[in-house]
Short mmCIF file of C-alpha atoms in Angstrom, two decimals:
data_model
loop_
_atom_site.label_atom_id
_atom_site.label_comp_id
_atom_site.label_asym_id
_atom_site.label_seq_id
_atom_site.Cartn_x
_atom_site.Cartn_y
_atom_site.Cartn_z
CA MET A 59 -0.06 -0.05 0.02
CA ARG A 60 2.71 2.42 0.98
CA ARG A 61 4.75 1.48 -2.26
CA SER A 62 1.70 2.06 -4.31
CA ASN A 63 1.13 5.58 -2.86
CA LYS A 64 4.80 6.34 -3.60
CA PHE A 65 4.38 5.23 -7.23
CA LYS A 66 1.23 7.28 -7.69
CA THR A 67 2.98 10.36 -6.15
CA ALA A 68 5.92 10.03 -8.50
CA LEU A 69 3.73 9.52 -11.58
CA VAL A 70 1.77 12.67 -10.81
CA PHE A 71 4.96 14.57 -10.24
CA LEU A 72 6.39 13.46 -13.61
CA LEU A 73 3.05 14.42 -15.43
CA LEU A 74 3.05 17.81 -13.78
CA GLN A 75 6.56 18.38 -14.89
CA CYS A 76 5.67 17.46 -18.37
CA VAL A 77 2.88 19.94 -18.40
CA LEU A 78 4.97 22.73 -16.89
CA LEU A 79 7.82 22.03 -19.41
CA THR A 80 5.40 22.05 -22.32
CA ASN A 81 3.87 25.39 -21.25
CA PHE A 82 7.35 26.78 -20.73
CA ALA A 83 8.37 25.77 -24.26
CA PHE A 84 5.17 27.42 -25.70
CA ALA A 85 5.87 30.52 -23.72
CA GLN A 86 9.53 30.65 -24.82
CA ALA A 87 8.39 30.48 -28.44
CA GLY A 88 5.65 33.05 -27.87
CA GLN A 89 3.14 30.26 -28.68
CA LEU A 90 0.95 29.84 -25.65
CA PRO A 91 -2.42 28.55 -26.88
CA LYS A 92 -5.04 31.26 -27.51
CA THR A 93 -8.84 30.89 -27.88
CA GLU A 94 -8.73 33.28 -30.76
CA GLU A 95 -6.01 35.05 -32.48
CA ALA A 96 -6.02 38.82 -32.66
CA LYS A 97 -5.53 39.79 -36.24
CA PRO A 98 -3.10 42.73 -37.16
CA LEU A 99 -5.00 45.68 -38.35
CA PRO A 100 -4.31 48.00 -41.17
CA LYS A 101 -3.06 51.51 -39.99
CA LEU A 102 -5.68 54.17 -40.63
CA GLU A 103 -5.03 57.68 -41.74
CA GLY A 104 -5.79 61.13 -40.23
CA ILE A 105 -7.79 61.52 -37.03
CA ASN A 106 -9.09 57.82 -37.43
CA GLY A 107 -5.29 56.78 -37.39
CA GLN A 108 -4.70 58.94 -34.22
CA ILE A 109 -7.82 57.38 -32.52
CA GLN A 110 -6.63 53.92 -33.45
CA ASP A 111 -3.07 54.49 -32.08
CA GLU A 112 -4.33 55.91 -28.69
CA GLY A 113 -7.06 53.29 -28.30
CA MET A 114 -5.02 50.25 -29.14
CA ASN A 115 -1.62 51.19 -27.74
CA ARG A 116 -2.50 53.19 -24.53
CA SER A 117 -5.88 51.94 -23.61
CA GLN A 118 -7.31 52.38 -20.14
CA VAL A 119 -10.41 50.42 -20.82
CA MET A 120 -9.54 47.41 -18.65
CA ARG A 121 -8.35 49.70 -15.68
CA THR A 122 -11.79 51.53 -15.78
CA LEU A 123 -13.51 48.20 -15.92
CA HIS A 124 -11.68 46.91 -12.86
CA PHE A 125 -12.64 49.84 -10.76
CA LEU A 126 -16.30 49.60 -11.81
CA SER A 127 -16.63 45.89 -11.50
CA ASP A 128 -14.01 44.61 -8.87
CA VAL A 129 -13.89 47.57 -6.59
CA TYR A 130 -17.43 48.96 -6.82
CA GLY A 131 -19.58 46.02 -8.21
CA ALA A 132 -22.29 45.10 -7.65
CA ARG A 133 -24.02 48.57 -8.37
CA LEU A 134 -27.69 48.18 -7.53
CA THR A 135 -29.75 51.32 -8.19
CA GLY A 136 -30.03 53.12 -4.84
CA SER A 137 -27.15 51.26 -3.16
CA PRO A 138 -23.96 52.74 -1.71
CA ASN A 139 -22.03 50.67 -4.25
CA HIS A 140 -23.66 52.56 -7.07
CA LYS A 141 -23.15 56.00 -5.58
CA ALA A 142 -19.47 55.10 -4.85
CA ALA A 143 -19.05 54.11 -8.44
CA ALA A 144 -20.56 57.13 -9.79
CA ASP A 145 -18.39 59.36 -7.55
CA TRP A 146 -15.28 57.56 -8.81
CA VAL A 147 -16.41 58.25 -12.50
CA VAL A 148 -16.66 61.91 -11.65
CA LYS A 149 -13.15 61.96 -10.18
CA GLN A 150 -11.83 60.00 -13.22
CA MET A 151 -13.48 62.38 -15.66
CA ASN A 152 -11.87 65.29 -13.75
CA GLU A 153 -8.46 63.59 -13.88
CA TRP A 154 -8.87 63.31 -17.65
CA LYS A 155 -9.67 67.10 -17.76
CA MET A 156 -13.21 66.64 -19.07
CA ASP A 157 -15.60 69.39 -18.63
CA ASN A 158 -18.72 69.65 -16.32
CA ALA A 159 -18.26 66.27 -14.69
CA ALA A 160 -21.11 65.87 -12.26
CA LEU A 161 -23.80 63.71 -10.72
CA GLU A 162 -27.32 64.47 -11.87
CA PRO A 163 -30.04 63.42 -9.34
CA TRP A 164 -33.30 61.91 -10.20
CA ASP A 165 -36.10 60.45 -8.03
CA PHE A 166 -35.88 56.71 -7.78
CA GLY A 167 -38.61 56.66 -5.30
CA HIS A 168 -37.46 53.50 -3.42
CA PRO A 169 -34.87 53.10 -0.67
CA GLY A 170 -31.41 51.57 -1.55
CA TRP A 171 -30.81 47.97 -0.51
CA VAL A 172 -27.80 45.73 -0.13
CA ASN A 173 -27.22 42.11 0.91
CA GLU A 174 -24.26 42.24 3.24
CA ARG A 175 -23.91 38.50 3.97
CA ALA A 176 -25.73 35.34 3.10
CA SER A 177 -24.96 31.74 3.89
CA GLY A 178 -27.07 28.63 3.62
CA PHE A 179 -26.47 24.88 4.45
CA MET A 180 -28.29 21.62 4.22
CA LEU A 181 -27.92 20.00 7.66
CA SER A 182 -29.64 16.72 7.13
CA PRO A 183 -29.99 14.10 5.74
CA ALA A 184 -26.41 15.11 4.51
CA LYS A 185 -24.45 18.27 5.24
CA ASP A 186 -23.55 20.48 2.37
CA ASN A 187 -23.22 24.17 1.34
CA LEU A 188 -26.06 25.65 -0.65
CA THR A 189 -25.56 27.99 -3.59
CA PHE A 190 -27.95 30.84 -3.92
CA GLU A 191 -28.47 34.64 -4.27
CA VAL A 192 -30.81 36.81 -2.38
CA LEU A 193 -33.80 38.44 -3.94
CA ALA A 194 -33.28 42.27 -3.81
CA TRP A 195 -35.46 44.39 -1.49
CA THR A 196 -36.44 41.37 0.71
CA PRO A 197 -35.69 41.23 4.42
CA GLY A 198 -32.90 39.26 6.11
CA THR A 199 -33.43 36.48 8.60
CA LYS A 200 -32.36 38.50 11.71
CA GLY A 201 -29.69 35.94 12.64
CA VAL A 202 -29.31 32.19 11.93
CA VAL A 203 -32.59 30.26 11.29
CA THR A 204 -32.90 26.56 11.02
CA GLY A 205 -35.88 24.66 9.74
CA GLU A 206 -37.25 21.71 7.66
CA ALA A 207 -37.84 22.18 4.00
CA PHE A 208 -41.36 22.10 2.58
CA GLN A 209 -42.30 22.06 -1.04
CA MET A 210 -45.35 24.03 -2.29
CA ILE A 211 -46.67 23.08 -5.73
CA LEU A 212 -49.70 25.24 -6.56
CA PRO A 213 -52.48 24.05 -8.82
CA GLU A 214 -51.85 24.90 -12.45
CA ARG A 215 -53.45 28.20 -13.49
CA PRO A 216 -55.70 28.26 -10.40
CA THR A 217 -59.08 29.95 -9.86
CA GLN A 218 -59.56 31.71 -6.56
CA ASP A 219 -61.45 28.68 -5.18
CA GLU A 220 -58.62 26.33 -6.19
CA LEU A 221 -55.90 28.58 -4.74
CA THR A 222 -57.82 29.12 -1.47
CA ALA A 223 -58.38 25.30 -1.17
CA TYR A 224 -54.62 24.73 -1.63
CA PHE A 225 -53.73 27.36 0.92
CA ASN A 226 -56.18 25.69 3.46
CA GLU A 227 -54.57 22.26 2.72
CA VAL A 228 -50.95 23.47 3.59
CA LYS A 229 -51.73 26.25 6.01
CA GLY A 230 -50.76 24.30 9.17
CA LYS A 231 -47.75 22.69 7.58
CA ILE A 232 -45.44 25.66 6.72
CA GLY A 233 -45.07 27.56 9.88
CA GLY A 234 -41.26 27.81 10.75
CA LYS A 235 -40.37 26.06 7.54
CA MET A 236 -38.07 26.84 4.57
CA VAL A 237 -40.57 26.83 1.58
CA LEU A 238 -39.49 25.61 -1.92
CA MET A 239 -41.80 27.28 -4.25
CA GLY A 240 -42.79 25.00 -7.17
CA LYS A 241 -41.17 22.04 -8.95
CA PRO A 242 -37.55 22.15 -9.98
CA ALA A 243 -37.06 23.21 -13.63
CA VAL A 244 -35.80 20.48 -15.99
CA ILE A 245 -32.93 21.97 -17.97
CA PRO A 246 -31.89 19.77 -20.82
CA VAL A 247 -28.31 19.46 -22.08
CA ASN A 248 -27.74 22.02 -24.90
CA PHE A 249 -26.36 20.15 -27.94
CA ASN A 250 -26.25 23.13 -30.11
CA PRO A 251 -24.68 25.97 -28.22
CA GLN A 252 -24.77 29.55 -29.57
CA ASN A 253 -21.92 30.80 -31.61
CA LYS A 254 -19.61 33.38 -29.93
CA ARG A 255 -19.50 35.49 -33.16
CA ILE A 256 -22.12 36.76 -35.50
CA ASP A 257 -21.41 34.92 -38.79
CA ASP A 258 -21.06 37.26 -41.87
CA GLU A 259 -24.15 36.12 -43.65
CA THR A 260 -26.34 36.77 -40.60
CA LEU A 261 -24.68 40.12 -40.01
CA LYS A 262 -25.30 41.05 -43.68
CA ARG A 263 -28.98 40.20 -43.41
CA ARG A 264 -29.44 42.22 -40.24
CA LEU A 265 -27.69 45.18 -41.67
CA ASP A 266 -29.27 45.20 -45.11
CA PRO A 267 -31.12 48.52 -45.53
CA ASN A 268 -33.54 47.03 -48.06
CA ALA A 269 -34.51 44.00 -45.89
CA THR A 270 -37.93 43.62 -44.55
CA PRO A 271 -37.81 43.96 -40.79
CA PRO A 272 -38.54 40.56 -39.03
CA GLN A 273 -41.96 40.20 -37.69
CA PHE A 274 -42.32 38.95 -34.19
CA THR A 275 -45.17 36.42 -33.66
CA PRO A 276 -45.95 35.97 -30.09
CA PRO A 277 -46.14 32.30 -29.03
CA PRO A 278 -49.72 30.96 -28.59
CA GLN A 279 -51.14 31.26 -25.06
CA PRO A 280 -53.44 28.64 -23.47
CA THR A 281 -57.04 29.57 -23.34
CA PRO A 282 -57.84 30.98 -19.85
CA LYS A 283 -59.99 28.83 -17.58
CA PRO A 284 -63.19 30.43 -16.38
CA ASN A 285 -62.31 32.69 -13.35
CA GLN A 286 -58.57 31.96 -13.69
CA LEU A 287 -56.31 34.32 -11.53
CA THR A 288 -53.82 36.45 -13.14
CA GLY A 289 -49.96 35.89 -12.46
CA LEU A 290 -50.00 39.11 -10.39
CA GLN A 291 -53.03 38.16 -8.30
CA ILE A 292 -51.45 34.74 -7.55
CA ALA A 293 -48.04 36.26 -6.58
CA GLU A 294 -49.64 38.92 -4.29
CA GLN A 295 -51.59 36.20 -2.41
CA ILE A 296 -48.58 33.82 -2.17
CA ASP A 297 -46.52 36.67 -0.61
CA LYS A 298 -49.17 37.43 2.06
CA PHE A 299 -49.87 33.67 2.73
CA LEU A 300 -46.15 32.94 3.44
CA LEU A 301 -45.83 36.01 5.65
CA ASP A 302 -49.00 35.41 7.58
CA ASN A 303 -48.07 31.74 8.34
CA GLY A 304 -44.56 32.34 9.64
CA VAL A 305 -42.39 30.87 6.84
CA LEU A 306 -38.78 31.47 7.62
CA VAL A 307 -37.41 31.58 4.05
CA ARG A 308 -38.69 31.38 0.61
CA ILE A 309 -36.65 29.41 -1.87
CA ASN A 310 -37.16 29.99 -5.57
CA ASP A 311 -35.49 27.87 -8.30
CA ALA A 312 -32.94 29.59 -10.60
CA GLY A 313 -33.94 27.30 -13.28
CA ARG A 314 -30.73 27.69 -15.32
CA GLU A 315 -27.83 25.38 -16.20
CA HIS A 316 -24.39 24.98 -14.62
CA GLY A 317 -25.15 26.83 -11.38
CA GLN A 318 -26.26 30.01 -13.14
CA ILE A 319 -28.51 32.22 -10.96
CA ARG A 320 -30.52 35.33 -11.84
CA ALA A 321 -31.87 37.18 -8.88
CA PHE A 322 -33.97 40.31 -9.40
CA ASN A 323 -36.13 42.15 -6.97
CA ASN A 324 -39.28 41.89 -4.86
CA ARG A 325 -41.61 43.76 -7.14
CA THR A 326 -43.00 45.96 -4.44
CA PHE A 327 -39.65 47.17 -3.19
CA ASP A 328 -41.38 46.86 0.25
CA GLU A 329 -39.56 44.43 2.62
CA THR A 330 -42.46 44.39 4.91
CA LYS A 331 -44.69 42.57 2.29
CA VAL A 332 -42.48 39.43 1.79
CA VAL A 333 -40.50 36.90 3.75
CA PRO A 334 -36.68 36.47 3.29
CA THR A 335 -36.25 35.08 -0.20
CA VAL A 336 -33.55 33.46 -2.10
CA VAL A 337 -33.01 32.21 -5.60
CA MET A 338 -31.13 28.84 -5.51
CA ARG A 339 -29.16 27.16 -8.19
CA ASN A 340 -31.15 24.55 -9.90
CA GLU A 341 -28.91 21.66 -8.96
CA ASP A 342 -29.35 22.38 -5.12
CA PHE A 343 -33.07 23.09 -5.52
CA GLY A 344 -33.66 19.86 -7.40
CA ARG A 345 -31.61 17.83 -5.02
CA ILE A 346 -33.65 19.01 -2.01
CA ALA A 347 -37.00 18.43 -3.91
CA ARG A 348 -35.95 14.87 -4.95
CA ILE A 349 -35.05 13.97 -1.30
CA LEU A 350 -38.45 15.40 -0.09
CA ASN A 351 -40.22 13.32 -2.79
CA ASP A 352 -38.60 10.19 -1.18
CA GLY A 353 -40.31 11.04 1.98
CA THR A 354 -37.12 12.02 3.74
CA ALA A 355 -37.05 15.17 5.88
CA VAL A 356 -34.51 17.86 4.90
CA SER A 357 -33.14 20.29 7.53
CA LEU A 358 -31.76 23.70 6.28
CA GLU A 359 -30.05 26.70 7.75
CA PHE A 360 -29.86 30.24 6.57
CA ASP A 361 -28.25 33.51 7.80
CA ILE A 362 -29.14 36.43 5.53
CA ARG A 363 -28.21 39.98 6.37
CA ASN A 364 -29.74 42.69 4.26
CA LYS A 365 -29.72 46.40 4.84
CA SER A 366 -31.81 49.26 3.42
CA PHE A 367 -30.60 52.89 2.75
CA PRO A 368 -33.39 55.50 2.72
CA GLU A 369 -31.14 57.96 1.01
CA GLY A 370 -31.27 55.67 -2.03
CA LYS A 371 -34.71 57.14 -3.02
CA THR A 372 -32.49 59.75 -4.75
CA SER A 373 -30.44 58.21 -7.56
CA TYR A 374 -27.96 59.66 -9.99
CA ASN A 375 -26.90 59.74 -13.65
CA VAL A 376 -23.22 60.62 -14.21
CA VAL A 377 -22.44 63.22 -16.91
CA GLY A 378 -19.32 64.74 -18.27
CA GLU A 379 -18.33 66.61 -21.49
CA ILE A 380 -15.78 67.66 -23.97
CA ALA A 381 -16.93 71.18 -24.83
CA GLY A 382 -17.74 72.06 -28.35
CA THR A 383 -16.58 75.17 -30.23
CA ASP A 384 -18.65 76.89 -32.85
CA LYS A 385 -21.58 74.56 -32.41
CA LYS A 386 -21.23 74.02 -28.65
CA ASP A 387 -24.85 74.39 -27.97
CA GLU A 388 -25.44 71.21 -29.93
CA VAL A 389 -24.64 67.78 -28.35
CA ILE A 390 -23.49 64.28 -29.35
CA MET A 391 -23.99 61.83 -26.52
CA LEU A 392 -22.65 58.38 -25.70
CA GLY A 393 -23.09 56.22 -22.80
CA GLY A 394 -24.41 53.05 -21.08
CA HIS A 395 -26.01 52.08 -17.72
CA LEU A 396 -23.82 52.03 -14.65
CA ASP A 397 -26.22 50.13 -12.38
CA SER A 398 -26.23 46.41 -12.29
CA TRP A 399 -27.93 43.52 -10.48
CA HIS A 400 -26.37 42.28 -7.35
CA ALA A 401 -25.50 38.64 -7.86
CA ALA A 402 -22.15 39.45 -9.38
CA THR A 403 -19.98 42.55 -10.24
CA GLY A 404 -21.89 43.42 -13.31
CA ALA A 405 -18.89 43.40 -15.65
CA THR A 406 -20.64 42.51 -18.95
CA ASP A 407 -23.80 44.21 -17.90
CA ASN A 408 -22.78 46.88 -18.11
CA ALA A 409 -19.51 47.99 -16.46
CA ILE A 410 -17.81 47.19 -19.75
CA GLY A 411 -20.28 49.37 -21.82
CA CYS A 412 -19.58 52.23 -19.47
CA SER A 413 -15.88 51.53 -19.66
CA ILE A 414 -15.94 51.58 -23.46
CA MET A 415 -17.87 54.87 -23.60
CA LEU A 416 -15.50 56.46 -20.98
CA GLU A 417 -12.52 55.21 -22.92
CA ALA A 418 -13.86 56.68 -26.24
CA ALA A 419 -14.11 60.10 -24.43
CA ARG A 420 -10.76 59.60 -22.89
CA ILE A 421 -9.18 58.89 -26.30
CA LEU A 422 -10.57 62.11 -27.78
CA LYS A 423 -9.52 64.10 -24.74
CA ALA A 424 -6.01 62.63 -24.94
CA LEU A 425 -5.88 63.72 -28.52
CA ASN A 426 -6.92 67.28 -27.52
CA VAL A 427 -9.65 67.35 -30.23
CA LYS A 428 -11.66 70.51 -30.62
CA PRO A 429 -15.04 69.16 -31.66
CA ARG A 430 -17.47 71.64 -33.08
CA ARG A 431 -20.39 70.16 -31.09
CA THR A 432 -20.22 69.24 -27.38
CA ILE A 433 -19.53 65.52 -26.72
CA ARG A 434 -21.30 64.31 -23.54
CA VAL A 435 -20.83 61.02 -21.82
CA ALA A 436 -23.82 59.88 -19.57
CA LEU A 437 -23.86 56.82 -17.41
CA TRP A 438 -27.38 55.93 -16.31
CA SER A 439 -28.83 54.34 -13.25
CA GLY A 440 -32.27 52.69 -12.94
CA GLU A 441 -31.87 50.86 -16.25
CA GLU A 442 -32.41 47.50 -14.78
CA GLN A 443 -35.63 48.75 -13.17
CA GLY A 444 -37.00 49.95 -16.55
CA LEU A 445 -34.70 52.58 -18.17
CA LEU A 446 -35.78 54.97 -15.36
CA GLY A 447 -32.53 57.22 -15.30
CA SER A 448 -32.30 57.69 -18.93
CA GLN A 449 -36.08 58.36 -19.30
CA ALA A 450 -35.83 61.02 -16.58
CA TYR A 451 -32.76 62.59 -18.22
CA VAL A 452 -34.42 62.82 -21.74
CA LYS A 453 -37.68 64.25 -20.28
CA LYS A 454 -35.75 66.91 -18.26
CA HIS A 455 -33.29 67.94 -21.00
CA PHE A 456 -35.11 67.33 -24.35
CA GLY A 457 -38.73 66.52 -23.64
CA SER A 458 -40.23 64.75 -26.89
CA PHE A 459 -41.30 65.26 -30.28
CA GLU A 460 -44.74 66.12 -29.03
CA ASN A 461 -43.68 68.24 -26.14
CA PRO A 462 -40.03 69.48 -26.81
CA THR A 463 -37.68 71.49 -24.72
CA ALA A 464 -35.50 74.30 -26.09
CA ASN A 465 -32.72 71.79 -26.64
CA TYR A 466 -34.82 69.21 -28.47
CA ASN A 467 -33.56 70.30 -31.96
CA LYS A 468 -29.89 70.66 -30.78
CA PHE A 469 -29.47 66.93 -30.05
CA GLY A 470 -27.50 65.00 -32.61
CA GLY A 471 -27.49 61.39 -31.50
CA TYR A 472 -26.81 59.13 -28.54
CA PHE A 473 -24.58 55.94 -28.86
CA ASN A 474 -25.34 53.11 -26.46
CA ILE A 475 -23.39 49.83 -25.60
CA ASP A 476 -25.16 47.25 -23.35
CA SER A 477 -24.77 43.73 -24.79
CA GLY A 478 -21.61 42.57 -23.08
CA THR A 479 -17.97 42.21 -24.26
CA GLY A 480 -18.47 41.36 -28.00
CA ARG A 481 -16.88 43.78 -30.37
CA ALA A 482 -19.09 46.35 -32.31
CA ARG A 483 -20.56 44.78 -35.42
CA GLY A 484 -23.11 47.17 -36.47
CA LEU A 485 -25.34 50.19 -35.57
CA GLY A 486 -29.08 50.55 -35.35
CA VAL A 487 -30.44 54.01 -35.41
CA PHE A 488 -33.85 55.47 -35.00
CA GLY A 489 -34.40 57.71 -38.01
CA PRO A 490 -34.95 57.79 -41.80
CA SER A 491 -32.69 55.81 -44.23
CA GLU A 492 -30.34 58.77 -44.76
CA THR A 493 -29.45 58.60 -41.08
CA SER A 494 -28.02 55.04 -41.28
CA ALA A 495 -26.39 55.83 -44.61
CA ILE A 496 -24.34 58.54 -42.91
CA LEU A 497 -23.39 56.21 -40.11
CA ARG A 498 -22.42 53.48 -42.52
CA ASP A 499 -19.97 55.89 -44.28
CA ILE A 500 -18.57 56.92 -40.90
CA VAL A 501 -17.77 53.36 -39.75
CA ALA A 502 -16.63 52.08 -43.08
CA PRO A 503 -12.93 52.72 -42.50
CA PHE A 504 -13.19 50.18 -39.54
CA ALA A 505 -14.51 47.17 -41.59
CA GLU A 506 -11.33 45.26 -40.54
CA TYR A 507 -12.41 45.61 -37.03
CA GLY A 508 -15.57 43.67 -37.80
CA ILE A 509 -18.16 46.43 -38.05
CA ALA A 510 -20.35 46.02 -41.10
CA GLY A 511 -22.79 48.88 -41.33
CA ALA A 512 -25.78 50.51 -40.03
CA VAL A 513 -29.62 50.21 -40.38
CA SER A 514 -32.49 52.56 -39.57
CA GLY A 515 -35.55 51.83 -37.48
CA LYS A 516 -39.03 53.40 -36.80
CA ASN A 517 -39.87 51.90 -33.37
CA ARG A 518 -40.52 54.51 -30.72
CA GLY A 519 -41.14 51.77 -27.99
CA LEU A 520 -39.08 51.50 -24.84
CA GLY A 521 -37.20 48.25 -24.19
CA GLY A 522 -33.76 46.59 -24.57
CA SER A 523 -31.58 49.56 -23.42
CA ASP A 524 -31.16 53.28 -22.80
CA HIS A 525 -30.95 54.33 -26.40
CA THR A 526 -34.74 53.52 -26.61
CA SER A 527 -35.44 56.37 -24.19
CA PHE A 528 -34.19 58.66 -26.90
CA ASN A 529 -36.14 56.72 -29.60
CA ASN A 530 -39.28 56.94 -27.55
CA ALA A 531 -38.90 60.84 -27.54
CA GLY A 532 -38.40 60.78 -31.28
CA LEU A 533 -34.66 61.36 -31.05
CA PRO A 534 -31.85 59.47 -32.73
CA GLY A 535 -30.83 56.77 -30.35
CA ILE A 536 -28.19 54.52 -31.71
CA GLY A 537 -27.78 50.99 -30.40
CA VAL A 538 -24.47 49.12 -30.96
CA MET A 539 -24.94 45.64 -32.27
CA GLN A 540 -22.31 43.29 -30.75
CA ASP A 541 -20.95 39.74 -30.96
CA PRO A 542 -22.87 37.61 -28.29
CA ILE A 543 -19.80 35.90 -26.88
CA GLU A 544 -21.36 34.54 -23.70
CA TYR A 545 -23.67 37.30 -22.86
CA GLY A 546 -27.15 35.72 -23.30
CA THR A 547 -26.02 32.25 -22.54
CA HIS A 548 -23.98 32.77 -19.43
CA THR A 549 -23.37 36.40 -18.05
CA TRP A 550 -26.51 38.45 -18.58
CA HIS A 551 -27.92 39.24 -15.15
CA THR A 552 -26.20 36.07 -13.72
CA ASN A 553 -23.88 35.33 -10.83
CA LEU A 554 -21.10 34.66 -13.57
CA ASP A 555 -20.98 38.33 -14.62
CA THR A 556 -17.42 39.22 -13.74
CA TYR A 557 -14.26 40.81 -15.00
CA GLU A 558 -12.80 37.54 -16.25
CA ARG A 559 -15.48 37.34 -19.02
CA ILE A 560 -14.14 40.35 -20.85
CA VAL A 561 -12.44 40.02 -24.21
CA GLU A 562 -9.90 42.84 -24.07
CA ASP A 563 -9.12 43.06 -27.84
CA ASP A 564 -12.90 43.37 -28.55
CA VAL A 565 -13.49 46.18 -26.13
CA LYS A 566 -10.45 48.10 -27.31
CA LYS A 567 -11.73 47.99 -30.87
CA SER A 568 -15.34 48.93 -29.80
CA ALA A 569 -14.00 52.04 -27.99
CA VAL A 570 -11.93 53.08 -31.08
CA ILE A 571 -14.89 52.72 -33.41
CA VAL A 572 -17.33 54.63 -30.99
CA ALA A 573 -14.67 57.40 -30.47
CA ALA A 574 -14.33 57.90 -34.28
CA ALA A 575 -18.09 57.84 -34.91
CA VAL A 576 -18.87 60.36 -32.12
CA TYR A 577 -16.17 62.65 -33.42
CA ALA A 578 -17.41 62.52 -36.89
CA LEU A 579 -20.81 63.40 -35.84
CA ALA A 580 -19.45 66.27 -33.71
CA MET A 581 -17.72 67.68 -36.76
CA ARG A 582 -20.34 67.41 -39.39
CA ASP A 583 -21.93 70.57 -40.83
CA GLU A 584 -25.55 69.35 -40.15
CA LEU A 585 -27.00 67.17 -37.37
CA LEU A 586 -28.23 63.64 -38.29
CA PRO A 587 -31.47 63.75 -40.39
CA ARG A 588 -34.81 63.03 -38.52
CA PHE A 589 -38.21 62.03 -39.65
CA LYS A 590 -40.10 64.91 -41.00
CA ALA A 591 -43.09 66.08 -38.78
CA ASP A 592 -45.59 64.20 -40.95
CA GLU A 593 -43.51 61.07 -41.06
CA MET A 594 -42.60 60.81 -37.33
CA PRO A 595 -43.86 57.42 -35.97
CA LYS A 596 -46.41 57.60 -33.17
CA PRO A 597 -45.06 57.12 -29.70
CA VAL A 598 -45.53 53.70 -28.04
CA VAL A 599 -47.55 54.06 -24.85
CA GLU A 600 -46.27 51.66 -22.13
CA ARG A 601 -49.03 49.67 -20.48
#
């Protein structure tokens, strides 16, 4: 037995040495394996060449990302983390000698919230750690709490009579328990994972100015039962039932693969209306549910410490400028949302978008350009709660087509990035076809970077990201189309959204493209064309 252990140890040591020597040899030859080789780029001329040189050779985009994600993430709207990140951005803008760097307050209307600590364990029939995130704007447990797990499985699409009958059935069974809400989701193995890059043919179709826009057909919905309750009615009654019957902790299933968790917020933002609530990874939720279904009791322990911040009712957008010259009262804007969800550090959503836009402004400032129009960076809060910060800003500064302010006709476009680390591949702009034609010409020199053009749209609806707050007002919001990389599949709103998921070469190139496009619009003789008064699409009213 001892000889066998010595042999195994020696074998492991030799294999390790082989791996280390192989990696050393690769490193010596400059051939360490890469996931994707960065292609050398042709040197551009004039101002585009200067932007390229500054952005690719002296970039600060990853440093900015580090502070926004590692140091200040997560940045939930109304939280001290978000305020600290916003203050840091103002300080950084001032160090870059930008003009008018400031916080601009708006009324969020809800207190801030932070989860300071959370731990959970299965105590029996086996001992193990549990992986979960706390639902925002829910209360803590006020210390360590221990109780048996209980699974509630409501009738499907219940009427009031059916829901009441189920509540009466379980009412005496849930006091002092940890309640698993519903059945565990079944997540099949994905045999056809999404490509990391948009293929050229797909990109060409998306950016074809003559293509018919795709028509969205909503999936068929089951016919409602007579007297069927709405989802909101059910949710409100469940919240009250759990609270009234002394449930210690509510456990929701994350319902995603490989330990991914998306934890959002208590829809009321009122901690007094819900019990402590967590979103547990599907693997732990399913394990507990299966043990319960065997008829075996499961004992759980939680310690959840949350804190509210009344001052969070006032939130902040961050703004800073490069002052214009002969057309300084006209403005070109760029930005992204600084707020994030709280399950991770919000790197791909959307610290990197903010970092790219700050880097674009830094590049222009480093080159000491003198733009004709004022270039204004804006980093929003409240995006994750419904584009609230950017809507408040647009309403205050520009109004809308139907009710414009004095600055409405002095606005020349807002560039937005909010789809993760993937490099810029195209632009979508609200406006007539001439608008996208101008943008196509502007980005054409950067074709080797992967950007393939621009397309116009007519939708004034809110959704997606903050550029639609401008579109909703009838203004040219410009959304940057990006390669997906791992955004929709892994990092978007999940506990995996961290610094490590950023592709540095991609974000450098995106910053260069945005800097060049913003500068070009700031220097044109005319603002981007808009729809004529009789052609302006009707606003979309949110319900």
